[in-house]
XYZ file of C-alpha atoms in Angstrom:
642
model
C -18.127 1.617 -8.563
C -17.958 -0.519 -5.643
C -15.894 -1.037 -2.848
C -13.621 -3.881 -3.729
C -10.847 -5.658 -1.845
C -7.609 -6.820 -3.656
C -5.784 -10.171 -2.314
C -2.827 -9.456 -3.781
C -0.515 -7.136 -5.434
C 1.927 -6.798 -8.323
C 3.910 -4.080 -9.740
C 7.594 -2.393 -10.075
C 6.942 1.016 -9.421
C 5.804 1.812 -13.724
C 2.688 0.225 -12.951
C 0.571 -1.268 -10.399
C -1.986 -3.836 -10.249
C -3.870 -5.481 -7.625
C -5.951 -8.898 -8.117
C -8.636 -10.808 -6.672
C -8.706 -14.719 -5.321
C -9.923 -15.569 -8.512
C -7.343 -13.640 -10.493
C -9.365 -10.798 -11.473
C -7.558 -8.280 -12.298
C -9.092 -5.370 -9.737
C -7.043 -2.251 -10.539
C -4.427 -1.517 -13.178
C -2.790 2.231 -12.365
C -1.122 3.686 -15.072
C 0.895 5.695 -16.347
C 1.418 6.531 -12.310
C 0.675 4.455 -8.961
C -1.977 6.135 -8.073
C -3.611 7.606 -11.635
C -5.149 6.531 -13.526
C -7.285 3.429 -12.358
C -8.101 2.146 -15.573
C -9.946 -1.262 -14.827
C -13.459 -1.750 -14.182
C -13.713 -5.005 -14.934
C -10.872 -7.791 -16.014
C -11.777 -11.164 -15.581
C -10.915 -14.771 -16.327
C -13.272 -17.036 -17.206
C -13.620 -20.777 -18.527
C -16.222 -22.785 -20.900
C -16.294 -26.306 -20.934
C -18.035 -27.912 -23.441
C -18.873 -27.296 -27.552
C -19.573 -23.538 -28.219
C -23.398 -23.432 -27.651
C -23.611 -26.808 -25.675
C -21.316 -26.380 -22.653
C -21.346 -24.622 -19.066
C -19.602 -21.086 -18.635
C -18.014 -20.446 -15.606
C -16.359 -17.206 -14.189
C -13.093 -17.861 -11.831
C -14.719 -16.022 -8.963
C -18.169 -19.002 -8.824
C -18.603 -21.169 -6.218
C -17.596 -24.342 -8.059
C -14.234 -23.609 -7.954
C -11.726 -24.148 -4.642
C -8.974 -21.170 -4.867
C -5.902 -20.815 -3.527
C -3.398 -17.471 -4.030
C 0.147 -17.104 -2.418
C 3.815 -15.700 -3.863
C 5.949 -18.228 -4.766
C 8.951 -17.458 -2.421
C 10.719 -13.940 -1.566
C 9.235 -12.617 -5.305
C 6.532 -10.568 -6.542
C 5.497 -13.018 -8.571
C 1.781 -14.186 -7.507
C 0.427 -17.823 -8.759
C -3.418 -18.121 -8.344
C -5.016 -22.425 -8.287
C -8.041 -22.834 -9.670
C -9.710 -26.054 -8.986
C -13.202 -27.388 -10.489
C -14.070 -30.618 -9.473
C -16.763 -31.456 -12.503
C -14.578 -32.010 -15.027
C -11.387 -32.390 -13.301
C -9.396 -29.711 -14.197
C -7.202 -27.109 -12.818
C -6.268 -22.947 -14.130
C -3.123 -21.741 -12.617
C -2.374 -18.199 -13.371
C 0.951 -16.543 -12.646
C 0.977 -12.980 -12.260
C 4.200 -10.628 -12.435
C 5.310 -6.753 -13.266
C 9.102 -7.176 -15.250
C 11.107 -4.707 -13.517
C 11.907 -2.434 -16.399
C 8.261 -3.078 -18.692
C 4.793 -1.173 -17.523
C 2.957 -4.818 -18.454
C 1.721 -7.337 -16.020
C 2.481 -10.470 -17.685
C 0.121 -13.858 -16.822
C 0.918 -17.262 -17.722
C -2.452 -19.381 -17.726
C -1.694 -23.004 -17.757
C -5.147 -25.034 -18.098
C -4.669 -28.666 -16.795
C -6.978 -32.061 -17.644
C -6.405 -33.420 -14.683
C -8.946 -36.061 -15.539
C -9.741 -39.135 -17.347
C -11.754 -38.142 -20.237
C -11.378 -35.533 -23.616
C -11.990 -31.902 -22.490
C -13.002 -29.644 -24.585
C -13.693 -25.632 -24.316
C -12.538 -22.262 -23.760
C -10.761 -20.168 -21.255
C -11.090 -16.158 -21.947
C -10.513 -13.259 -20.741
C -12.608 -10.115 -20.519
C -12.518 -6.608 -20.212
C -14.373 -3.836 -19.629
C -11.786 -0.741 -19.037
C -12.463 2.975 -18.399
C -9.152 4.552 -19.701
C -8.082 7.638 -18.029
C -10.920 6.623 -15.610
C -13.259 8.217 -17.884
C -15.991 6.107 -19.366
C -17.313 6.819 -22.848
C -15.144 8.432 -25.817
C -12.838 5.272 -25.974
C -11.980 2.671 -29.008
C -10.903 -0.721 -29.382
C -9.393 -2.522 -31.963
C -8.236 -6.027 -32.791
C -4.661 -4.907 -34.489
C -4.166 -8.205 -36.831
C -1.025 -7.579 -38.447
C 0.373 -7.034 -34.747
C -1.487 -10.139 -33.400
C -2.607 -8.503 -30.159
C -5.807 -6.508 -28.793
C -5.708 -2.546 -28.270
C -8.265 0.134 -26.340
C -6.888 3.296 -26.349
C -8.563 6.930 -25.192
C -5.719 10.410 -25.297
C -2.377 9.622 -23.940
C -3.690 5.601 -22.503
C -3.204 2.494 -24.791
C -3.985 -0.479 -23.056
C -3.186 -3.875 -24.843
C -3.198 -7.321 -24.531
C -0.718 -9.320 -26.494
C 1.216 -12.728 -25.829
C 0.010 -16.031 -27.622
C -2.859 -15.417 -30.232
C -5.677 -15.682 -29.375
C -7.864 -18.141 -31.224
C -11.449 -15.473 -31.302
C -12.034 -12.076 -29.694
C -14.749 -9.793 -29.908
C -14.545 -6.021 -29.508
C -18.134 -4.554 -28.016
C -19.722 -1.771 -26.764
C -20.801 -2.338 -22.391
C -23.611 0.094 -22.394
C -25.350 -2.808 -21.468
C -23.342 -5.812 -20.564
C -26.334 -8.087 -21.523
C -27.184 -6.205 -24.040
C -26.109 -8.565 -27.667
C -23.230 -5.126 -28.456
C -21.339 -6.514 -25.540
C -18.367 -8.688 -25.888
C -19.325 -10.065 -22.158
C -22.684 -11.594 -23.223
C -20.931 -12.829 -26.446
C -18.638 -15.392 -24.599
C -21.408 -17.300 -22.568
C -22.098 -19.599 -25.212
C -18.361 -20.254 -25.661
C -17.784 -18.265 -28.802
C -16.529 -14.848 -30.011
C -18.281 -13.142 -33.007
C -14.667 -12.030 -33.980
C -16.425 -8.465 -33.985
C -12.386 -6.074 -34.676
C -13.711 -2.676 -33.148
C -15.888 -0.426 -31.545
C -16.448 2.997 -29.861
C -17.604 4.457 -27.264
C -17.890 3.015 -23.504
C -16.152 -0.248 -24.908
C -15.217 -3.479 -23.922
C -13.512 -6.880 -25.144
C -12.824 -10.633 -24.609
C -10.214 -13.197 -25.920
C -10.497 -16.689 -25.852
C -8.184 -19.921 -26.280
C -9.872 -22.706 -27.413
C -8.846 -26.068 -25.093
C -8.927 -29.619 -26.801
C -7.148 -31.655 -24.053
C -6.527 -35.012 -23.585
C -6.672 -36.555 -20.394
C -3.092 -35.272 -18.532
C -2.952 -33.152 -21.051
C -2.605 -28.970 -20.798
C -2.575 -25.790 -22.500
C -0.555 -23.260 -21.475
C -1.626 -19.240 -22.380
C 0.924 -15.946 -21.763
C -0.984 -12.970 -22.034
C 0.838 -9.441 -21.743
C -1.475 -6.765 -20.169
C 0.294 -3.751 -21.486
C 0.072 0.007 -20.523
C 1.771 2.796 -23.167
C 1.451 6.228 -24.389
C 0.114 5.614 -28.061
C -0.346 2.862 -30.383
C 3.263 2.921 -31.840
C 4.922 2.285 -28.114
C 2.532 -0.576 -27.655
C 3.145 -2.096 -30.667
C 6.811 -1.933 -29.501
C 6.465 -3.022 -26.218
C 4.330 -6.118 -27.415
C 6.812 -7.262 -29.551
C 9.658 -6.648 -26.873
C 7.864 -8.658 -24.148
C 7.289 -11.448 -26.946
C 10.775 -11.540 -28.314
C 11.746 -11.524 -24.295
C 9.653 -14.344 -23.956
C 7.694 -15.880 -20.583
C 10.450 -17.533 -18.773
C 13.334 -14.483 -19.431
C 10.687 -12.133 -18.407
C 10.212 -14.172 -14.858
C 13.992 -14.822 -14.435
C 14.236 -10.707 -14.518
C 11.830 -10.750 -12.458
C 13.244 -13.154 -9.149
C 16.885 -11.732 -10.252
C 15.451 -8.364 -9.435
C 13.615 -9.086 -6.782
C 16.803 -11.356 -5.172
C 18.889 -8.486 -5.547
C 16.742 -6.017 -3.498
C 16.487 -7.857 -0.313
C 19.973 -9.120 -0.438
C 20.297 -5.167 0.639
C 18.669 -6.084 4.210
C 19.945 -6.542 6.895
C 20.350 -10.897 8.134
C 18.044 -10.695 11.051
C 18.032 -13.119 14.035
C 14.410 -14.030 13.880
C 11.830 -17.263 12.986
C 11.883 -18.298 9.400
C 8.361 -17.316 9.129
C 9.395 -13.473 10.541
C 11.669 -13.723 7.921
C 8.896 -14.135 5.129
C 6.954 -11.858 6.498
C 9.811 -9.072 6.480
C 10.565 -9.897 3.075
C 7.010 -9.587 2.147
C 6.711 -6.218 3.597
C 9.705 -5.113 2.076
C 8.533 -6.028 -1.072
C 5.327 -4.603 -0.361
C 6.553 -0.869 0.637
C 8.765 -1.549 -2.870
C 5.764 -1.416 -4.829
C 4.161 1.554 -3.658
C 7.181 3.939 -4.726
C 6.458 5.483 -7.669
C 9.869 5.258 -9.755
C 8.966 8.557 -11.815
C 7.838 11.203 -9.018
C 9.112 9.643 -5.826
C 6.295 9.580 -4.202
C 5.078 6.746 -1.894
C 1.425 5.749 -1.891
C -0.350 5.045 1.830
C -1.929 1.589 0.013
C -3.273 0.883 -3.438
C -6.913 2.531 -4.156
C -9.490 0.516 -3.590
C -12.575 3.335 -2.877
C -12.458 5.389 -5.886
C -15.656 6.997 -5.075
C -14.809 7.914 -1.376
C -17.616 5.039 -0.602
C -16.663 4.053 2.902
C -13.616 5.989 3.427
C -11.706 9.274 2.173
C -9.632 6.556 -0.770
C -6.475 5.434 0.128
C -4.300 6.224 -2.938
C -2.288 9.318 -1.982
C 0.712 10.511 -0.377
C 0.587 11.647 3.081
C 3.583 12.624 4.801
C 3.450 11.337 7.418
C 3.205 7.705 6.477
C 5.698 8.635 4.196
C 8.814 10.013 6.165
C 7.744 6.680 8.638
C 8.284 4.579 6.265
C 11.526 5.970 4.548
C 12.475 6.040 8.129
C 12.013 2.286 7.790
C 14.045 1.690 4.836
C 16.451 4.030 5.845
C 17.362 1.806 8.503
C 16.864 -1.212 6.424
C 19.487 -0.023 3.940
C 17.863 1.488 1.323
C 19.000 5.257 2.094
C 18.094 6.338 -1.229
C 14.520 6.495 -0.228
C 15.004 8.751 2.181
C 16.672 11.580 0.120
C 14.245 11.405 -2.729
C 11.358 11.978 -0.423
C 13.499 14.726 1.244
C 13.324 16.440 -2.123
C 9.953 15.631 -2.839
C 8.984 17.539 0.211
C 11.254 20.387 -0.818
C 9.429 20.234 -4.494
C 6.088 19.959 -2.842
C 6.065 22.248 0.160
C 2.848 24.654 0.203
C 3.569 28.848 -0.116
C 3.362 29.159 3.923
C 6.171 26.871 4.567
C 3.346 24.018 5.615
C 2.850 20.533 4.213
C -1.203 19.761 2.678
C -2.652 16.223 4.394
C -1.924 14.227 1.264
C -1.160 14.615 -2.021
C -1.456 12.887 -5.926
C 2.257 11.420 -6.353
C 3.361 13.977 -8.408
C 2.921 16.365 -5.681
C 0.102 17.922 -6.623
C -3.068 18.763 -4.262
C -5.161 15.641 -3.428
C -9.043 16.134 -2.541
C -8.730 17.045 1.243
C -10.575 18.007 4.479
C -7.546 18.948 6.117
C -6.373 22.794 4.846
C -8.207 25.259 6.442
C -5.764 27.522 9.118
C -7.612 25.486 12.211
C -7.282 22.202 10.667
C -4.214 21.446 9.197
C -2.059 18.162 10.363
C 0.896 19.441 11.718
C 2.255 16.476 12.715
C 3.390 15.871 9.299
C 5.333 19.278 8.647
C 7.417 17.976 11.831
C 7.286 14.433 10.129
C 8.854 16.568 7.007
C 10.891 18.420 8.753
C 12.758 15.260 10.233
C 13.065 13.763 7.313
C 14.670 16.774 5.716
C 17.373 17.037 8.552
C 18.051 13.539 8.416
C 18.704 13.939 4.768
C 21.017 17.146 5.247
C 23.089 15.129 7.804
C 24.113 13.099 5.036
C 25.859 16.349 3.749
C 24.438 16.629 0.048
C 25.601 18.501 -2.426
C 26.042 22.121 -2.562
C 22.521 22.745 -4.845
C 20.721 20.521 -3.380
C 21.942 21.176 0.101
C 20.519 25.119 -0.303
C 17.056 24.221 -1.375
C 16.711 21.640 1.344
C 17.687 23.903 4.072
C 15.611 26.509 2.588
C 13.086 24.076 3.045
C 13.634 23.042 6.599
C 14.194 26.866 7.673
C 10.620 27.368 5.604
C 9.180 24.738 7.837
C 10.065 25.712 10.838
C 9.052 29.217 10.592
C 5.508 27.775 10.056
C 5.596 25.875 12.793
C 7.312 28.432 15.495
C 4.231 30.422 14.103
C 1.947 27.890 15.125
C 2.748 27.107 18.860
C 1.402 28.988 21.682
C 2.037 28.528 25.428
C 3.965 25.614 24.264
C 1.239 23.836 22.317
C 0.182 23.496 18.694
C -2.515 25.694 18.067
C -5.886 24.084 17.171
C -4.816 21.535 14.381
C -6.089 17.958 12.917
C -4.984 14.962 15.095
C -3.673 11.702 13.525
C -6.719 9.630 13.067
C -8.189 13.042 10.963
C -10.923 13.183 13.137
C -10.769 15.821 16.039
C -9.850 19.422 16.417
C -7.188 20.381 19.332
C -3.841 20.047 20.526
C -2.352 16.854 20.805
C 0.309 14.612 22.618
C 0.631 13.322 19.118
C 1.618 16.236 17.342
C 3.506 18.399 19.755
C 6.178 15.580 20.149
C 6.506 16.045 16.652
C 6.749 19.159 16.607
C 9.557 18.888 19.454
C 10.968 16.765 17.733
C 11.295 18.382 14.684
C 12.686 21.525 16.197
C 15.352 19.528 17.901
C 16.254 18.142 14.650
C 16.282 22.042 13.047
C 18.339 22.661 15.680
C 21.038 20.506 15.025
C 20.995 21.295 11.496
C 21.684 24.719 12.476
C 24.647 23.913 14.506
C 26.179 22.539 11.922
C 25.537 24.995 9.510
C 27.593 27.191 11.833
C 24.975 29.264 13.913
C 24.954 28.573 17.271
C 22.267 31.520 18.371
C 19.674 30.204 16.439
C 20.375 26.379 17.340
C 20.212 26.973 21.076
C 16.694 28.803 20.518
C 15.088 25.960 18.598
C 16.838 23.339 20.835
C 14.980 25.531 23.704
C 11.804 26.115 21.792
C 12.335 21.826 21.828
C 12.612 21.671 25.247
C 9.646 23.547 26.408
C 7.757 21.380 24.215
C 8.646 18.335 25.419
C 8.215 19.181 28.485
C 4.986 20.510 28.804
C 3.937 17.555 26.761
C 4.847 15.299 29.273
C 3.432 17.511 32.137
C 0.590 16.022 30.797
C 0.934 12.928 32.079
C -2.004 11.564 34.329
C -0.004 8.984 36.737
C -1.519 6.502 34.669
C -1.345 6.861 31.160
C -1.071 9.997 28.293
C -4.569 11.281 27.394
C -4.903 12.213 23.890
C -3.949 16.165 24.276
C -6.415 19.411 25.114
C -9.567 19.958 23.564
C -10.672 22.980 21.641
C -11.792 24.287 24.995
C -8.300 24.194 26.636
C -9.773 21.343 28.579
C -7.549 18.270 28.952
C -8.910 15.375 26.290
C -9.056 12.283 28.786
C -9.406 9.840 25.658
C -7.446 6.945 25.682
C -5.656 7.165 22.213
C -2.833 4.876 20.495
C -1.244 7.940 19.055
C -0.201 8.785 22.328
C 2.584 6.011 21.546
C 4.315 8.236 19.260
C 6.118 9.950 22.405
C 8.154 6.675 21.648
C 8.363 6.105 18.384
C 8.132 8.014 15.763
C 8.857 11.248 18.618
C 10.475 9.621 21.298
C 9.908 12.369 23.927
C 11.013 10.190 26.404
C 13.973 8.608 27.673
C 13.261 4.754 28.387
C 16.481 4.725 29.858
C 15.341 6.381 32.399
C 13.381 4.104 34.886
C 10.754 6.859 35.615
C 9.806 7.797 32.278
C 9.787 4.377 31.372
C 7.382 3.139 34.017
C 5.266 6.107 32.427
C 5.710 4.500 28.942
C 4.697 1.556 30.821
C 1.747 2.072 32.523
C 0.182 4.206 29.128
C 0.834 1.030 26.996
C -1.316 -0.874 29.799
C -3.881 1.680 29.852
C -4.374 1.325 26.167
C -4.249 -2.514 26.467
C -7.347 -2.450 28.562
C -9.102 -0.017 27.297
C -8.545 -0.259 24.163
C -7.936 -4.063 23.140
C -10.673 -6.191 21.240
C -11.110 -9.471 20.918
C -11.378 -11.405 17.191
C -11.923 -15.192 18.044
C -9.595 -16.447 20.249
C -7.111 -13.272 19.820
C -7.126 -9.540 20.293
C -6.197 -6.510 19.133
C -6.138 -2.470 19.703
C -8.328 -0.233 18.143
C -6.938 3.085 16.924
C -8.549 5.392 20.365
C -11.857 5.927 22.518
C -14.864 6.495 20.246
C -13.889 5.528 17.008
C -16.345 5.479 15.100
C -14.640 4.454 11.152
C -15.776 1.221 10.180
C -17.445 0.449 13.340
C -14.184 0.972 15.536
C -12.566 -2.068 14.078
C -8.964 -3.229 15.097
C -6.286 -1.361 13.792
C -3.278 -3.379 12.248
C -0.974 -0.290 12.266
C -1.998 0.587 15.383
C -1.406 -3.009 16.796
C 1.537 -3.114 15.252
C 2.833 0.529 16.928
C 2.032 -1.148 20.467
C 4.183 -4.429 19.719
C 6.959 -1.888 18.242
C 6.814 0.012 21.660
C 6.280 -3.331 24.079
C 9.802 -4.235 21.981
C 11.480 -1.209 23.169
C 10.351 -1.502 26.417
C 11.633 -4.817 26.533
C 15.368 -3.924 25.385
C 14.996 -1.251 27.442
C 14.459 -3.598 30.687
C 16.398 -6.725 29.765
C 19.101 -6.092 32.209
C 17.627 -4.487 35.039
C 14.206 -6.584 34.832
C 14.007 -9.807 32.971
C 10.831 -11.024 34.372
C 9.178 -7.756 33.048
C 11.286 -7.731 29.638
C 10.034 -11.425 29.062
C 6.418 -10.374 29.468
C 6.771 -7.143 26.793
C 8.575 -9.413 24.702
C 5.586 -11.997 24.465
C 2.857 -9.268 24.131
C 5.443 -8.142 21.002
C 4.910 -11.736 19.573
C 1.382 -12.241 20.250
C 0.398 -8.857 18.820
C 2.701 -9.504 15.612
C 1.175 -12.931 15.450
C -1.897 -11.846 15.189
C -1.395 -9.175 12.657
C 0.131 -11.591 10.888
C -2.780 -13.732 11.124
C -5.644 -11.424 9.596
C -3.485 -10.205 6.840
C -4.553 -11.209 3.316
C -4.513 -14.414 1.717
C -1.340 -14.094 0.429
C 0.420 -12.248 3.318
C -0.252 -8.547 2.772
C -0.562 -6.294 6.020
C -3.521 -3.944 5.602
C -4.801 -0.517 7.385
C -7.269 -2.133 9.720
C -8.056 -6.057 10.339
C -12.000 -7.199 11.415
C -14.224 -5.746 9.725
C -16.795 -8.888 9.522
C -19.218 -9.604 7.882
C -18.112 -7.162 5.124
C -14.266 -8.074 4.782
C -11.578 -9.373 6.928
C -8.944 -6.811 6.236
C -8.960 -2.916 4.916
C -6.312 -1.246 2.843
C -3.512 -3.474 1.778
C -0.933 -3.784 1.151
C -0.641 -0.969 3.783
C 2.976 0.806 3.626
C 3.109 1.968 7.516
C 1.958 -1.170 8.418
C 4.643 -3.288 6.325
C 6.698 -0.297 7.865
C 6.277 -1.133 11.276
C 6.553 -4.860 10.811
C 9.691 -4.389 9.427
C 10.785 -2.076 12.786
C 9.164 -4.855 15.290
C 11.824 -7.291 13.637
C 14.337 -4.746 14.007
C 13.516 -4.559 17.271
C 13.135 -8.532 18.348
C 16.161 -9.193 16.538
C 18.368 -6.793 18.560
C 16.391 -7.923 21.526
C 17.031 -11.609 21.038
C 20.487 -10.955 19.920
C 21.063 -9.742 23.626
């Protein structure tokens, strides 16, 4: 399977989909967020013309003009599809109900011109449920007027208005005469009610429109557990009907950002947040808790180690976020997902499936691990027990922390982390990055252990704290924060953007504090020069010195970090220097306007931005990056709000 891009996502935390320009349906995860991928191919398609005498076109050709955006503060995603010969327009509108595990499309197929149209639009399908291929079935249920494949515990259907032929097929060979994909190019289904095997399907709506005239088509793309819940939840959604199902849908998604807070920023900013809260929302997996870093979209580990897990550290970030945002809850459930899901050693693993369990890593062994996210954990596990939780829950969360920290007191030497896995997953050392979260983390423990009434042992981890910070920023060149030591012992020179983390996430230092600030200072202008790229007429930061993934492209998150610490800098300053404050300020804007700029079609903020000529954008919708959007407006609207 191929690398593939997605424009746009939908989903309410049951299910999650993401979709192409054209509306193809690119990924459909179910029964979790991140397994299983059960799509290999769904796409729309339209034949105009008498079955056998016409022109078949799929959504994605050349002769149509596309355009894809939300339609407000929603999740709900309209796709325009324009073909000039005959007039005629598709739109497609693409939601997740809040409570259903169905994506539900409404296809509305406009005449826009002056003669009789006549043809077909369809959908096909060629789905590995389970993502296993082979050892599946499909049916046309007629009594229940919808279309079922189904493989174990996986039933995936498609119900909603009738449709007027179908053909069930086998996609050994998609060219092949078994396949229901070669049996719609004439513009006709065989009506062929099931198969076996490695299976696929189409449906197709007949069109006979006047000039003006439309069709309109509601399909229901259903995931369930067996036949009998399917059958159910078909007949729910079409008893709810199209237009219920959508007012759920903006009622739901109204009533989760009225939670945030009124910012004082642009209108645009204001979409943008919204977005990215919506965004993050959909990469929460209601069962388990667990947040994914950004919809899979590399299955096969193609061009990248996949996307589609849970690493903690992106994940106590952006509960950090919402935390801050309003939306506490987050927060505490990752707090016990960490509890749940801490390994026998009292470490965290580099990322896991959403239920906590092991994902394929490169990241375990004793020399290797990433220990910036046990502090990340750690912190996000006091933060929770400040919040003074229940008696049960309050033991195994401490139990937790105390677990944590034993690992990592067991891990620091002369004031360093031993040799561990930096940020970026790339290099072996000891790292600015992760011994200010380590610091931090035992400054955290340490408070926690004040208040649970042992002062001893909260003045040695608020010392063991201490020495770490400080010999962190003994590092300092008197110019910028190289990236740590190297295996060796040797300082690592390399100009890296995780070194901005002794801000934010870890703020070692004080910016209050006119010295350490001009050090925050002149590290942020190091990394500006050395690392900033160009893309047009803007620019960017790549992610450090070297980087070699993808080329060394720009890094969105990493762009969006620098504008989040130029913001601080420039609150920090306001009184004492407005001239300078003024100048962070506009590097803020220009870096959020440009990540703003190379984020998807419809607004999505992804991993990394430039990759030309393969694809503009990587990983989206990205939840650190929506993450630290969301902080930069924090930030600019406490800054403009004086």
């Amino acid at each position: 399977m191929a690398v593939y891009l997605p424009t746009a996502a939908v989903g309410n935390g049951k299910i999650l989909a993401t979709l192409g320009g054209a509306g193809e349906m690119m990924t459909f995860f179910y029964p979790r967020l991140d397994f299983a991928q059960n799509v290999r191919e769904s796409l729309p398609a339209l034949y105009v013309g008498d079955p056998g005498h016409g022109v078949f076109h799929w959504t994605f050709d050349a002769a149509f003009r596309r355009r894809q955006f939300y339609l407000g503060d929603t999740g709900i995603l309209r796709t325009e599809l324009e073909l000039a010969t005959p007039p005629l327009v598709i739109e497609l509108e693409d939601f997740c109900p809040p409570e259903a595990t169905a994506l539900v499309r409404r296809v509305r197929v406009r005449n826009v011109g002056d003669a009789h149209l006549r043809g077909a639009y369809f959908h096909y399908c060629y789905l590995a449920l389970g993502e296993v291929q082979g050892k599946q079935a499909v049916r046309w249920d007629a009594t229940q007027g919808h279309l079922l494949q189904y493989f174990r515990d996986i039933v995936f259907s498609v119900g909603g208005t009738p449709p007027d032929m179908w053909r069930c097929g086998r996609s050994l060979d998609q060219n092949s005469p078994a396949s229901a994909k070669s049996d719609m190019y004439d513009g006709h289904l065989n009506g062929q009610p099931e198969d076996i095997g490695q299976v696929d399907f189409a449906l197709g709506y007949r069109l006979d429109l006047a000039p003006r005239a439309e069709r309109v088509i509601d399909q229901f793309f259903c995931g369930e557990m067996n036949s009998k819940r399917s059958s159910r939840h078909q007949r729910e959604l079409r008893e709810r009907g199209f237009a219920a199902l959508r007012q759920d849908t903006e009622q739901d998604d109204a009533a989760w950002l009225a939670r945030a807070p009124r910012l004082n920023v642009s209108a645009p900013y204001q979409r943008a947040y919204a977005r990215a809260l919506l965004s993050i929302r959909q990469l929460v997996d209601r069962r388990t808790h667990g947040m994914l870093a950004a919809p899979e979209f590399d299955p096969n580990y193609e061009r990248s180690g996949g996307y589609g897990y849970c690493w903690p550290r992106d994940a106590s970030a952006v509960v950090d976020t919402l935390h801050a945002a309003g939306y506490p809850e987050y927060l505490d459930r990752m707090a016990d997902w960490y509890a749940e899901h801490q390994l026998s050693d009292g470490v965290w693993a580099q990322r896991y499936w959403l239920d906590g369990r092991l994902a394929a890593s490169w990241a375990l062994r004793e020399d290797f691990l990433q220990l910036d996210q046990c502090g990340a954990a750690i912190l996000t596990l006091g933060h929770a027990l400040a919040e003074a939780p229940e008696a049960p829950r309050h033991a195994k969360l401490l139990h937790a922390l105390r677990q944590g920290v034993q690992a990592i007191v067991s891990r620091v030497e002369d004031n360093w982390n031993l040799q561990a896995c930096d940020l970026w997953e790339t290099y072996c050392g000891t790292f600015v990055y992760t011994n200010a979260a380590l610091a931090c983390a035992l400054a955290a423990a340490g408070e926690v252990e004040a208040r649970e009434g042992d002062p001893a042992r909260a003045a040695l981890l608020a010392q063991y704290a201490a020495e770490l910070r400080q010999r962190t920023l003994d590092l300092y060149t008197g110019e910028y924060f190289p990236r740590g030591r190297r295996a060796d012992g040797h300082v690592d020179l390399s100009v890296d953007t995780a070194t901005l983390g002794l801000v934010t996430p870890f703020p070692l230092v004080d910016l209050s504090d006119p010295q350490q600030r001009a050090q925050v200072d002149g590290n942020l202008a190091t990394i500006v020069r050395r690392l900033g790229q160009g893309l047009g007429s803007t620019w960017g930061l790549r992610r450090f010195e070297g980087d070699g993934y993808l080329n060394g492209v720009i890094g969105c998150v990493n762009t969006l970090w620098a504008a989040q610490v130029s913001l601080k800098l420039a609150r920090a300053e306001q009184r004492e220097d407005p001239e300078r404050s003024a100048q962070h300020r506009r590097w803020a804007v220009d870096w959020l306007d440009f990540c703003l700029a190379h984020a998807t079609p419809t607004g999505l903020l992804p991993e990394l931005i430039g990759l030309y000529p393969d694809a503009a954008y990587w990983a989206a919708p990205h939840a650190w990056a929506s993450a630290l959007f969301m902080d930069c407006m924090h930030e600019l609207s406490a800054l403009d709000a004086g």
